[in-house]
Coordinates of C-alpha atoms in Angstrom, one line a residue:
X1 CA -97.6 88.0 -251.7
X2 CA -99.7 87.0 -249.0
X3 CA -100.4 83.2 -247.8
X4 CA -103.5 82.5 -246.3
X5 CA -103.6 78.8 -244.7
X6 CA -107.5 79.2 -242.9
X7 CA -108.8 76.5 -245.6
X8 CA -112.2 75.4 -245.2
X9 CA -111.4 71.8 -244.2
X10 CA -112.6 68.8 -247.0
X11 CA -111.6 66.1 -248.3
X12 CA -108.2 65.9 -250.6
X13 CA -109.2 67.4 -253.5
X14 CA -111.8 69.9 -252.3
X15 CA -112.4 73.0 -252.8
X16 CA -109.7 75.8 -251.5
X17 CA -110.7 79.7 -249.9
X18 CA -109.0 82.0 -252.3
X19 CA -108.7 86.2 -251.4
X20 CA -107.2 88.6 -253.0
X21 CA -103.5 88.5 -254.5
X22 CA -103.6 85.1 -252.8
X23 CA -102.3 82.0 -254.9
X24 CA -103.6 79.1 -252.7
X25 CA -102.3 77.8 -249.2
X26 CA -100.5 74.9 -249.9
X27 CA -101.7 72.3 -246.7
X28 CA -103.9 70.3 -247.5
X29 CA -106.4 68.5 -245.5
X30 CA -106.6 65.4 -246.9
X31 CA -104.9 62.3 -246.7
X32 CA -106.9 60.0 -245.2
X33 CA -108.0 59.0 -241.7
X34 CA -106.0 56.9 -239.2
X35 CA -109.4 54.1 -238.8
X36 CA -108.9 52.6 -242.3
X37 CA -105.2 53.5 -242.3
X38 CA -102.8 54.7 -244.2
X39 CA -103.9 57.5 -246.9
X40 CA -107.3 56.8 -248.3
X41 CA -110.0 56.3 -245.8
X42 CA -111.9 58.7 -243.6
X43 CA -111.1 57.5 -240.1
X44 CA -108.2 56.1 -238.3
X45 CA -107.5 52.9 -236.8
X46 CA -109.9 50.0 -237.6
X47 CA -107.5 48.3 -241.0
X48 CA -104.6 48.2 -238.2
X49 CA -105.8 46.3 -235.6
X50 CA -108.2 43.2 -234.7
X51 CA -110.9 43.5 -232.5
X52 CA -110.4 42.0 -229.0
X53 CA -109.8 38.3 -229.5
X54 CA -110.7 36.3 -226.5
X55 CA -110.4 36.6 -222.9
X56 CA -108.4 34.2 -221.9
X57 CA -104.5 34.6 -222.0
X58 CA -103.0 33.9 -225.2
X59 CA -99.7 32.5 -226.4
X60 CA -96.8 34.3 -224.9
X61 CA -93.3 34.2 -224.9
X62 CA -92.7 32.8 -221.2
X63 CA -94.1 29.5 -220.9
X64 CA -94.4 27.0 -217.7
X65 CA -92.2 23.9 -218.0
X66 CA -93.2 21.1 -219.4
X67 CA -95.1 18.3 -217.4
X68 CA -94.2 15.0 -217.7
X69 CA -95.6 12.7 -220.5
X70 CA -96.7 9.7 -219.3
X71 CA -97.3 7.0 -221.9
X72 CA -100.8 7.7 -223.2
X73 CA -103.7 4.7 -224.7
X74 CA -106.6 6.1 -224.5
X75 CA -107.9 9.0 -226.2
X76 CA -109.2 10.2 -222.4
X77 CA -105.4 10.0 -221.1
X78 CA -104.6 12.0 -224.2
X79 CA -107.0 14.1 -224.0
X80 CA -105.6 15.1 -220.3
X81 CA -102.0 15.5 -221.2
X82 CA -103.3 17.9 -224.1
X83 CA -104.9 19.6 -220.9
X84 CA -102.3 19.8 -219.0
X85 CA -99.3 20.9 -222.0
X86 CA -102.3 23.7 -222.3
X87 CA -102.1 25.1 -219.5
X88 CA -98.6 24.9 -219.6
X89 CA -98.7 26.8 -222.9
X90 CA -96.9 24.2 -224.5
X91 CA -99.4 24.5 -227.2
X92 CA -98.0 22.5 -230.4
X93 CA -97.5 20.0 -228.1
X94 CA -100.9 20.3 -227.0
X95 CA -102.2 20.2 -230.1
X96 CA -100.0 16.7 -231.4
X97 CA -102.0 15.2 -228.0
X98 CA -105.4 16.2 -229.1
X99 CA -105.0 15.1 -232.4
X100 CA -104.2 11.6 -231.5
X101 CA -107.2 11.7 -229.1
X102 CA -109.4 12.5 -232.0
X103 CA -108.2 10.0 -233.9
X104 CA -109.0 7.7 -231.5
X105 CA -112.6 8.6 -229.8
X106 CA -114.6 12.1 -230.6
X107 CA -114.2 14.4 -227.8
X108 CA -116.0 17.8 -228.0
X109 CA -113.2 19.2 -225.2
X110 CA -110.1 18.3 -227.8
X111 CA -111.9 19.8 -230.5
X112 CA -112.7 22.6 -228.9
X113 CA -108.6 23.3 -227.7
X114 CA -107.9 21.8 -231.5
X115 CA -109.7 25.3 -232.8
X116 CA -108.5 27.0 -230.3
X117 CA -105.1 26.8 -231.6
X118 CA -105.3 27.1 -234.7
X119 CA -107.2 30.4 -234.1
X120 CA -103.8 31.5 -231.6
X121 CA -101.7 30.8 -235.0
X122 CA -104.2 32.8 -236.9
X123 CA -105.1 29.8 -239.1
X124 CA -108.4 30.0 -238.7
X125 CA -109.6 27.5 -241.8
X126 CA -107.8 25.1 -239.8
X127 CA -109.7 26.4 -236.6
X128 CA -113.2 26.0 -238.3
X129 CA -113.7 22.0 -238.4
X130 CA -112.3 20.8 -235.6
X131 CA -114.5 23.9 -233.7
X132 CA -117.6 22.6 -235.8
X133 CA -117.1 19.5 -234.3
X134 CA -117.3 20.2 -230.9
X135 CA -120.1 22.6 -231.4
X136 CA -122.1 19.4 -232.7
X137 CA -121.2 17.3 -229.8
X138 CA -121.7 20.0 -227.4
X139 CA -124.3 22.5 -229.4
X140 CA -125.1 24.3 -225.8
X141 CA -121.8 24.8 -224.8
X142 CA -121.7 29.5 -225.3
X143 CA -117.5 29.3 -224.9
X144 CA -117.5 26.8 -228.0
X145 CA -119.8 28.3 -230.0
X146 CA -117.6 31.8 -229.2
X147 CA -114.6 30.4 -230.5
X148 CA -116.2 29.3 -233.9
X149 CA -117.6 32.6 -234.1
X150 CA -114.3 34.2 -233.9
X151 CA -113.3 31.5 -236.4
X152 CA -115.9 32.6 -238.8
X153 CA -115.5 35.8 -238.2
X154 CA -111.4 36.4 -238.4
X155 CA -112.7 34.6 -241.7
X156 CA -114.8 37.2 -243.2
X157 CA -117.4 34.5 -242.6
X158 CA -119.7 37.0 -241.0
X159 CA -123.4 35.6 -241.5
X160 CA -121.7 32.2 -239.8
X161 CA -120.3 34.5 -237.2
X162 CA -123.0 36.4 -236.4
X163 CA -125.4 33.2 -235.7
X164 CA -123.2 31.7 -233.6
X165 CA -123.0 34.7 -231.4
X166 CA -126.2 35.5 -231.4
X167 CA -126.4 31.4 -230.1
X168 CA -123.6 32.4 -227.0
X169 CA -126.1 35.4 -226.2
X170 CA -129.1 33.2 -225.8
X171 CA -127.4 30.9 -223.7
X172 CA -125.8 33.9 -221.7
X173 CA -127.6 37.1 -222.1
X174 CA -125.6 38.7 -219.7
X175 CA -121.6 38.1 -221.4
X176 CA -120.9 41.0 -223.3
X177 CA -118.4 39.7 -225.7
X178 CA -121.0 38.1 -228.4
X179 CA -122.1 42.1 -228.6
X180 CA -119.0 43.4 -229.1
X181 CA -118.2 41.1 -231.4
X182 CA -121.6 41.4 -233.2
X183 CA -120.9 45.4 -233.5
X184 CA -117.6 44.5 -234.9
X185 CA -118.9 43.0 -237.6
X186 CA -121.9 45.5 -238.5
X187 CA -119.0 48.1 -238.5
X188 CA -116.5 46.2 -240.0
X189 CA -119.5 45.9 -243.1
X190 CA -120.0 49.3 -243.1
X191 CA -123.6 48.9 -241.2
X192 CA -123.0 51.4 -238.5
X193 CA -126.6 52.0 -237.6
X194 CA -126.8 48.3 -236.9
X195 CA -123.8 48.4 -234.7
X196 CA -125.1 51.1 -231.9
X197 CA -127.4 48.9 -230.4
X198 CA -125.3 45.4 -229.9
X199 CA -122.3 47.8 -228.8
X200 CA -124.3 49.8 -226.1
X201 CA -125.5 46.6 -224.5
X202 CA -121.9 45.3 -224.3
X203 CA -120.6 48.5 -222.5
X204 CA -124.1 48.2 -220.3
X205 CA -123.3 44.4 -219.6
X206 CA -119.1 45.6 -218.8
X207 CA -118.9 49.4 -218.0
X208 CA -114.8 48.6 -218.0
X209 CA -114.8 47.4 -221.9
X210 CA -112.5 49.5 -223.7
X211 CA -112.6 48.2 -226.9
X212 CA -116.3 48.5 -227.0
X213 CA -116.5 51.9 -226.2
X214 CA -113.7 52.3 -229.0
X215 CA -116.0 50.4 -231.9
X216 CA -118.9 52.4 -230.7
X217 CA -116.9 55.8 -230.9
X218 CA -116.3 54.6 -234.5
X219 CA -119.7 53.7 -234.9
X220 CA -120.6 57.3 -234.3
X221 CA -117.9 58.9 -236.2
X222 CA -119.5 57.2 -239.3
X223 CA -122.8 58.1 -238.5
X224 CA -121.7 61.8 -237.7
X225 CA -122.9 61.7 -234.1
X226 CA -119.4 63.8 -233.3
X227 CA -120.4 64.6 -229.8
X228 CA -121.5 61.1 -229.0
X229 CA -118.1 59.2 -230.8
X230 CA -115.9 62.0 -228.4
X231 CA -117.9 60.7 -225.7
X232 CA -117.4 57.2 -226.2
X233 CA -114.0 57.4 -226.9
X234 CA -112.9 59.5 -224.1
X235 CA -114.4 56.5 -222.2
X236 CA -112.3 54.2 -223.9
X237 CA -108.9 55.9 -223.3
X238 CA -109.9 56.7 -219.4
X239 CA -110.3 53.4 -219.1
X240 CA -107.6 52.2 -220.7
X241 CA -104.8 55.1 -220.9
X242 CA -102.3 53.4 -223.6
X243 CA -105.4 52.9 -226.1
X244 CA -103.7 54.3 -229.3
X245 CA -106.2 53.3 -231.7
X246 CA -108.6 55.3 -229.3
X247 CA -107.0 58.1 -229.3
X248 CA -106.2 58.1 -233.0
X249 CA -110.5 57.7 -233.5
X250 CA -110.8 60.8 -231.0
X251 CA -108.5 63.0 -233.0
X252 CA -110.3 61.9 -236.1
X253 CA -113.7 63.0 -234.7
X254 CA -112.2 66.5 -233.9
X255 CA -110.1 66.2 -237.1
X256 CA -112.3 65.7 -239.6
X257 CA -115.6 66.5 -238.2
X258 CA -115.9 69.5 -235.9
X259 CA -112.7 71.2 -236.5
X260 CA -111.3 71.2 -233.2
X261 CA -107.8 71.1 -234.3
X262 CA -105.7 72.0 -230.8
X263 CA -107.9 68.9 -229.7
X264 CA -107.1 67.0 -232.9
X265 CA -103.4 68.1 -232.1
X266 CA -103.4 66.6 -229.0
X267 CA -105.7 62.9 -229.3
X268 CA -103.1 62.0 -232.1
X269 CA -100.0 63.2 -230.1
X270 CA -101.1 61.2 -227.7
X271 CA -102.1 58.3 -230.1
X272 CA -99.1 58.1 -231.7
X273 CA -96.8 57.3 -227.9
X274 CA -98.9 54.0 -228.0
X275 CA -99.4 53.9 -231.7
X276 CA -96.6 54.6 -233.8
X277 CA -97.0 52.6 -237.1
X278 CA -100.0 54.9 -238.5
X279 CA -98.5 57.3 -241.4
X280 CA -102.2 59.1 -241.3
X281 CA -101.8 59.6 -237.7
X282 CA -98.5 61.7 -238.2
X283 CA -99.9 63.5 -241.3
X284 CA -102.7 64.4 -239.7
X285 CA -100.5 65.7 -236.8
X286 CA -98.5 67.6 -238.4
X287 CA -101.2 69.2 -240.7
X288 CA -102.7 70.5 -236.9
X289 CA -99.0 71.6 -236.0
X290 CA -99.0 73.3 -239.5
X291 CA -102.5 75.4 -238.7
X292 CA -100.9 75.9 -235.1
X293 CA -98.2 77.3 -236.7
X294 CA -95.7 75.2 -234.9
X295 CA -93.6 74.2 -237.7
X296 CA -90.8 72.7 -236.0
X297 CA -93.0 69.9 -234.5
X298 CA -94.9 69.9 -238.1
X299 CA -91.5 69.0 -239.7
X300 CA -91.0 66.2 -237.6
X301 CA -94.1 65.0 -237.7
X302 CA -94.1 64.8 -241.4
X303 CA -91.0 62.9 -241.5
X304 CA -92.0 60.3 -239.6
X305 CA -95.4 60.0 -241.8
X306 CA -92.8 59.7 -245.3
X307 CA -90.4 57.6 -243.4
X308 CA -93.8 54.5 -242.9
X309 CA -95.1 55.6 -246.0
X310 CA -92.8 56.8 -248.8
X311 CA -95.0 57.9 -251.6
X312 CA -97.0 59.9 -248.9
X313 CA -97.1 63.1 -251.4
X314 CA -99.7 64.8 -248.8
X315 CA -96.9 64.5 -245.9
X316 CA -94.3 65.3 -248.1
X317 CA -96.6 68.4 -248.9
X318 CA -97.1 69.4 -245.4
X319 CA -93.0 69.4 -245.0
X320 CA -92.5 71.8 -247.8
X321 CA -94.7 73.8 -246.0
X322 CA -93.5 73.9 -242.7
X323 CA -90.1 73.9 -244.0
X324 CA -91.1 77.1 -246.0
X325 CA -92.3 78.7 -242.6
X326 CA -89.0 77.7 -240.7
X327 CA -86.7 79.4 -243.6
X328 CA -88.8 82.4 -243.4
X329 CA -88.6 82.5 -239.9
X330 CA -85.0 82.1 -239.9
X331 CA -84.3 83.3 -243.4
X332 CA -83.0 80.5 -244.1
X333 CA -82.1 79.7 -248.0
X334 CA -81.1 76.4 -246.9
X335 CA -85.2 75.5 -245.9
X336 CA -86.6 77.1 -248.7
X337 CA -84.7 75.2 -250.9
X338 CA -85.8 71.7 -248.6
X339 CA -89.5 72.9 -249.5
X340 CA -88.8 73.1 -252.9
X341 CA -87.3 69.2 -252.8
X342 CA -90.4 68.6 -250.9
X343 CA -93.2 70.4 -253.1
X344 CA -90.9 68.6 -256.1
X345 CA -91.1 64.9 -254.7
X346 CA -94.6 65.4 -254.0
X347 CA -95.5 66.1 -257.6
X348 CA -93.4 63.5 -258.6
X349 CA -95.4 60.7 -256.3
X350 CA -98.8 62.4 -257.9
X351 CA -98.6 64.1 -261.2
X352 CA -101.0 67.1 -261.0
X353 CA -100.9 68.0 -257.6
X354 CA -102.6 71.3 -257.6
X355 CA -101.2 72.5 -254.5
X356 CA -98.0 71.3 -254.3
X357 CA -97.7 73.3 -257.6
X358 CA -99.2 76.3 -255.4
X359 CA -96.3 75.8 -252.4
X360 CA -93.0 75.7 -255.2
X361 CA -94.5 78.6 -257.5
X362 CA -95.2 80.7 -254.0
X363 CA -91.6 79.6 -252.5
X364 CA -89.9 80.6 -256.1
X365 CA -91.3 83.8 -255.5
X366 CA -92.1 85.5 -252.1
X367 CA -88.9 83.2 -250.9
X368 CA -86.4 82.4 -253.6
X369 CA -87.4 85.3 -255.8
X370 CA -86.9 83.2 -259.1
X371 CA -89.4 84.2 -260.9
X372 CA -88.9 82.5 -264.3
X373 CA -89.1 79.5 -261.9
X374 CA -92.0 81.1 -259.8
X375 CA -93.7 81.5 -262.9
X376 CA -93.1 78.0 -264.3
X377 CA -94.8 76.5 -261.3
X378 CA -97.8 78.5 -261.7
X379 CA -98.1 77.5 -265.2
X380 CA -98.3 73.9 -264.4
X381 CA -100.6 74.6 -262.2
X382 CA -103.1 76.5 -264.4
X383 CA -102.9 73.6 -266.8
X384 CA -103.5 71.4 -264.3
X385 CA -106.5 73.1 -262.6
X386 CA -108.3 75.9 -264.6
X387 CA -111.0 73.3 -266.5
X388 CA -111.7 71.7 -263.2
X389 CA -111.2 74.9 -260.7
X390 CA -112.0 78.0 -262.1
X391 CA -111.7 80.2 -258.7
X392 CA -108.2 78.4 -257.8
X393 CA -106.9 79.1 -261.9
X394 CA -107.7 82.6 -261.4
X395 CA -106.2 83.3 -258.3
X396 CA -103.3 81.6 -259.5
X397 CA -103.3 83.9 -263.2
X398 CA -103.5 86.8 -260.3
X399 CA -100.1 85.9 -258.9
X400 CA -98.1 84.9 -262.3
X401 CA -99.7 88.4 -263.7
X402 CA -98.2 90.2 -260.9
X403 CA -95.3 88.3 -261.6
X404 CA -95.1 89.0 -264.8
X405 CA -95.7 92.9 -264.3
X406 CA -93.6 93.5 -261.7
X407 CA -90.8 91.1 -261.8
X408 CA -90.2 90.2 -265.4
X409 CA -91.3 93.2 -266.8
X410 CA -93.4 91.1 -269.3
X411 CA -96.1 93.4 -270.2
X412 CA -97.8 91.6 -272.8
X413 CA -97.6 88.3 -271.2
X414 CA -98.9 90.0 -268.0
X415 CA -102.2 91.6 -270.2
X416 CA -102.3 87.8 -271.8
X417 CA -103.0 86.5 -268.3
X418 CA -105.5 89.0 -267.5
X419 CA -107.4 88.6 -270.4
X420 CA -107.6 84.7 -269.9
X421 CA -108.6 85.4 -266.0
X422 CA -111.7 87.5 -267.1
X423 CA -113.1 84.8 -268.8
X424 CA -113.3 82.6 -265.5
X425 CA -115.4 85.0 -263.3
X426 CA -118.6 86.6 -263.4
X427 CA -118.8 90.3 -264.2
X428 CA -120.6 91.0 -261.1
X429 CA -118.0 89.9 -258.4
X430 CA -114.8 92.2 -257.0
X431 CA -112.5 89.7 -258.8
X432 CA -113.6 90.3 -262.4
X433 CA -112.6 94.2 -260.9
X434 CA -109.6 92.6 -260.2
X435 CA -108.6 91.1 -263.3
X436 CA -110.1 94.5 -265.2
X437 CA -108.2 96.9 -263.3
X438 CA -104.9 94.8 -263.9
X439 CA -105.8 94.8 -268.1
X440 CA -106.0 98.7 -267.8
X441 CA -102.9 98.8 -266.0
X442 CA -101.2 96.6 -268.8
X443 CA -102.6 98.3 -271.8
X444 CA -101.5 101.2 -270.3
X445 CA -97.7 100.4 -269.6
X446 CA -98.3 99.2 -273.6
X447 CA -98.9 102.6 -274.7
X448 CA -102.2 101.8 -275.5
X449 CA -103.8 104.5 -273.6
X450 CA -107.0 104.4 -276.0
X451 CA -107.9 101.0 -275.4
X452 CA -107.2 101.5 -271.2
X453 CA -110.0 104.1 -271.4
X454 CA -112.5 102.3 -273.3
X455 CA -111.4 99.4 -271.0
X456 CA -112.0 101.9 -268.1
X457 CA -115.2 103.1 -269.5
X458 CA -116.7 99.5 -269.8
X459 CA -116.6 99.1 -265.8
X460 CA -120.0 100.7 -266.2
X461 CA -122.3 102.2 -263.1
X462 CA -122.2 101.8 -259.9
X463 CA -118.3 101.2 -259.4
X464 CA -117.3 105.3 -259.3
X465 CA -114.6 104.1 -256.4
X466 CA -113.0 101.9 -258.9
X467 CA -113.7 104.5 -261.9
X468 CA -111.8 107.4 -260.1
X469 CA -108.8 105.3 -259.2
X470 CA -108.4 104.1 -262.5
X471 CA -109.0 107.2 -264.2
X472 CA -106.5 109.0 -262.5
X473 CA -104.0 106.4 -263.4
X474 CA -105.1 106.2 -267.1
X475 CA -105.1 109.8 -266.9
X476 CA -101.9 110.0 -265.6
X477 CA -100.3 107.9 -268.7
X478 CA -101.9 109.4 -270.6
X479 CA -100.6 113.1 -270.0
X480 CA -97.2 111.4 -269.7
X481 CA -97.6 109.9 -273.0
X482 CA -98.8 113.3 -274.6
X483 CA -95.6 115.3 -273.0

């Protein structure tokens, strides 16, 4: 039995290249891309990370020692100890400070460091008033009405965000941040076409901008512009080397899009050293080490996508193939009977699995040769497939007849599986030859010479290649049957 793996490439359930004697290669494609993360999405990074979120330094975990407090009256002194616990990083004791100079007088600076807080703790409906206020008391003032964009914005408030940045763009036409985050958000709503244009001006405005070359890669990827996302995130990662989620996007593009799979290979090898917390990233790594035929590294690879993920049944998939591979390079018992636990635990996580089906009834019987297992597995899948895949049910009634015929010596059984394989195919194609050839050669090993030769007979024109061989073989049971 012969495994072919040179699928054509869709999504997770697509369709699967079947040849001759050929069950179906169990790797699958599928399992999502490493933008929307983890197994259902088409892209890789973008649910795993938050766009760039200011560009001034954030909280961190060495801060500057505290000034000394001086008794405070009025909200200005206040309002200057707030300042200077700021710049110390002292930032909750910032933010008791500005509070009490609120309380006290309005002053669009304290709101402003107020919301700028709260956004550094990620509390951003707490961010939004205070930021509103200032914004009213200083409505020209582009870094404030930044801020309560990213407020709004972090809040999935994205009309409110968007006119406030397009507000910081016509009071500075030439900061490129208000774009980027303006692309973001189009992305982000699934408007890609409306993202291009604010994302080219940011990298225009800031050649250096990373992350903007990394949302307009994406951009791309949705749009199918595969030459210009590589483009724009190659720029991405030369500019900033330890850019996993760049990466990640680039081995998508190759991944999913033009097939470039050494490519693929190495964007997410390289994704994952910076990026390690992506199970897509890993499956889709070791799915290239699979086609590569570098099962070792495919094993590994696989692991680490089950160990973030343990229902992963696609990476568990993957393993059972690669662990298959290994046992057959090493004839190893020990790894075909890992791929079996493998193919198993993936059809336990999703009931139905097609091709996980495919990889334990070909293991059970190329590897394992147990072929009432073997034939078992194929069963399954033929229930599971042959109302909603007729050329994958055939190919797999190919196999168990074979199985049958040769192994189990079930002739009946075998001629059953023949006869329900002709009904899937069209008389005019070499596989209903197939599935006609292996009836005569049934009937035949039934003793029912007469009906092989009338099955012979009913070939019809044009097929003399097949007519001779089988004639001579009917022939030849025949004459044995006559001695």
């Amino acid at each position: 039995m012969i495994i072919f793996r040179h699928l054509s490439h869709l999504a997770l359930a697509g369709a699967l290249s079947l040849t001759a004697g050929v069950v179906v290669a169990q790797h699958d494609v599928g399992g999502g891309s490493t933008k929307d993360a983890a197994t259902g999405g088409d892209s890789s990074t973008r649910g795993s990370r938050a766009a760039v979120k200011r560009t001034r330094a954030t909280t961190t975990a060495v801060r500057r020692p505290r000034p000394p407090v001086r008794r405070a009256t009025t909200a200005e002194q206040y309002n200057q100890q707030g300042d200077e616990l700021f710049e110390a990083k002292q930032y909750d004791d910032a933010l008791d400070l500005y509070l009490k100079a609120v309380q006290l007088r309005p002053i669009a600076s304290a709101y402003y460091h107020i919301g700028w807080i709260y956004n550094d703790k990620e509390d951003y409906d707490q961010a939004i008033p205070p930021l509103q206020q200032s914004v009213r008391l200083s409505p020209n003032d582009a870094v404030v009405l930044s801020e309560l964009g990213f407020s709004y914005r972090s809040s999935k408030r994205y009309g409110d965000a968007l006119e406030m940045y397009r507000r910081v763009i016509s009071l500075k036409r030439d900061d490129p941040e208000p774009y980027y985050h303006i692309g973001w958000i189009y992305n982000d709503q699934d408007q890609y076409a409306q993202a291009i244009e604010p994302l080219r001006q940011a990298v225009a405005l800031k050649s250096s901008y990373a992350e903007a070359y990394e949302e307009l890669g994406f951009a791309n990827y949705k749009l199918n512009r595969s030459q210009e996302a590589i483009t724009a995130y190659q720029s991405a990662v030369q500019i900033k080397p330890d850019y996993g989620a760049a990466y990640l996007g680039l081995g998508d593009t190759y991944y999913y899009q033009t097939k470039q799979y050494p490519q693929a290979l190495e964007a997410y090898r390289q994704g994952v050293r910076f990026k390690d917390d992506n199970p897509t990233a890993f499956y889709n790594l070791a799915w290239c080490y699979n086609e590569l035929n570098r099962y070792a590294e495919a094993a590994a690879a696989a692991k680490r996508a089950v160990a973030l993920k343990a229902d992963y049944a696609e990476a568990l998939l993957e393993l059972g193939f690669a662990n298959r591979k290994l046992g057959e390079a090493e004839q190893n018992s020990r790894l075909y009977n890992e791929a079996v636990s493998n193919y198993r635990e993936a059809i336990r996580l999703k009931p139905g699995y097609g091709l996980a089906y495919s990889g334990l009834g070909d293991v059970y019987y190329s590897d394992l040769k147990q072929y009432p297992e073997a034939i078992a597995a194929y069963d399954q899948l033929i229930a599971e497939v042959q109302h909603d895949d007729s050329r994958m049910a055939f190919s797999v009634m190919e196999d168990k007849a074979e199985c049958l015929y040769w192994y189990a010596h079930r002739y009946q059984d075998a001629l059953d599986t023949w006869d329900a394989a002709i009904k899937l195919v069209d008389p005019n194609t070499l596989r209903w030859l197939r599935a006609q050839n292996g009836r005569i050669t049934m009937l035949a090993r039934l003793g029912r010479i007469d009906e092989a030769w009338s099955a012979h007979d009913e070939i019809g024109p044009g097929r003399r290649r097949w007519r001779r061989r089988d004639r001579h073989r009917v022939g030849s049971w025949r004459s044995r049957a006559n001695e």
